[in-house]
Coordinates of C-alpha atoms in Angstrom, one line a residue:
M1 CA 3.1 134.0 40.4
D2 CA 6.7 134.0 38.9
N3 CA 8.5 136.8 38.2
S4 CA 9.1 135.3 33.4
F5 CA 5.6 135.3 34.0
L6 CA 5.4 138.5 34.8
P7 CA 5.4 140.0 30.3
Y8 CA 2.9 137.3 29.8
Y9 CA 0.2 139.1 32.0
L10 CA 0.9 142.4 30.7
L11 CA 0.4 141.4 26.8
T12 CA -2.8 139.6 28.3
S13 CA -4.2 143.1 30.3
A14 CA -2.2 144.6 27.6
L15 CA -5.1 143.3 24.3
L16 CA -8.1 142.7 27.1
F17 CA -8.1 146.5 27.5
S18 CA -7.1 146.6 23.7
I19 CA -10.3 144.8 22.9
G20 CA -13.3 146.5 25.7
L21 CA -11.6 150.1 23.7
G22 CA -12.4 149.4 20.3
V23 CA -15.7 147.9 21.8
V24 CA -16.0 151.4 23.5
V25 CA -15.2 153.4 20.4
T26 CA -17.5 151.2 18.0
K27 CA -20.2 150.1 18.8
R28 CA -23.2 151.6 19.6
N29 CA -26.1 149.7 21.9
V30 CA -25.4 150.9 26.0
I31 CA -24.8 147.4 27.2
V32 CA -22.9 146.7 24.9
V33 CA -20.4 150.2 25.2
L34 CA -20.9 149.6 29.7
M35 CA -19.7 145.8 29.2
G36 CA -16.8 146.9 27.5
I37 CA -15.4 149.3 29.9
E38 CA -16.0 146.5 32.2
L39 CA -13.4 144.8 30.5
M40 CA -11.2 147.6 30.2
L41 CA -11.9 147.3 33.9
N42 CA -11.2 143.5 34.7
A43 CA -7.4 144.5 32.6
V44 CA -6.4 147.5 35.2
N45 CA -7.6 144.7 37.6
L46 CA -5.1 142.5 35.7
N47 CA -2.3 144.6 35.5
L48 CA -2.5 145.7 39.4
V49 CA -2.3 141.5 40.4
A50 CA 0.6 140.8 38.5
F51 CA 2.7 143.4 39.8
S52 CA 1.8 143.5 43.3
K53 CA 3.5 140.0 43.1
N54 CA 6.7 141.7 44.2
D55 CA 4.9 143.7 47.3
P56 CA 5.1 142.5 50.4
N57 CA 2.6 144.1 52.1
L58 CA -0.7 143.4 49.3
Q59 CA -1.5 146.8 48.7
G60 CA -2.1 146.0 44.4
Q61 CA -4.7 143.4 45.4
M62 CA -5.9 145.6 47.9
F63 CA -6.7 148.3 45.8
S64 CA -8.3 145.2 42.9
L65 CA -10.4 145.1 45.6
F66 CA -11.6 148.4 45.2
V67 CA -11.2 148.7 41.6
I68 CA -14.0 145.9 41.6
V69 CA -15.6 147.4 43.6
V70 CA -16.4 151.1 42.3
A71 CA -17.1 148.6 39.0
V72 CA -20.1 146.9 39.9
C73 CA -21.8 150.5 42.2
E74 CA -20.3 151.8 38.0
S75 CA -23.0 148.7 37.4
V76 CA -25.7 149.4 38.9
I77 CA -25.5 153.3 38.3
A78 CA -25.9 152.4 34.8
L79 CA -28.3 150.1 34.1
A80 CA -30.2 152.7 36.4
I81 CA -30.1 155.2 34.2
I82 CA -30.1 152.6 31.0
L83 CA -33.5 151.5 32.3
K84 CA -34.6 155.0 32.5
A85 CA -33.9 156.2 29.5
Y86 CA -35.2 153.3 27.4
E87 CA -38.0 154.2 29.1
Y88 CA -38.1 157.5 27.6
F89 CA -36.7 157.2 24.1
K90 CA -37.8 153.1 23.6
T91 CA -34.2 152.5 22.1
V92 CA -31.1 151.7 23.9
N93 CA -28.5 152.6 20.8
L94 CA -27.0 156.1 21.2
D95 CA -26.9 156.9 17.7
E96 CA -31.0 157.8 18.9
I97 CA -30.8 158.6 22.3
N98 CA -27.3 161.7 21.2
E99 CA -29.0 164.5 22.3
V100 CA -31.8 165.9 24.8
K101 CA -34.7 166.4 23.9
E102 CA -37.3 168.4 26.3
M103 CA -40.3 166.9 26.8

């Protein structure tokens, strides 16, 4: 990767992060919100890899790998919570799950 391409990577990363943020803010389906969060994490990973080109120790790529592992763990836990919420509320719409109901 040549340094002259760095602004293009940063622009692509900013676009991905903006799209992910827009999805998180506007959508009401829990699964779609989770996909928006994953899109934002991928934008951060793109930044880390783009900036690590100049780092001889490859710390950016290692940190990016760590972020990917954390994102996978976050997805598994979030999907388990979503399944339990669906089992209880019978919906995945955030507007209908906005308050905790007593049993």
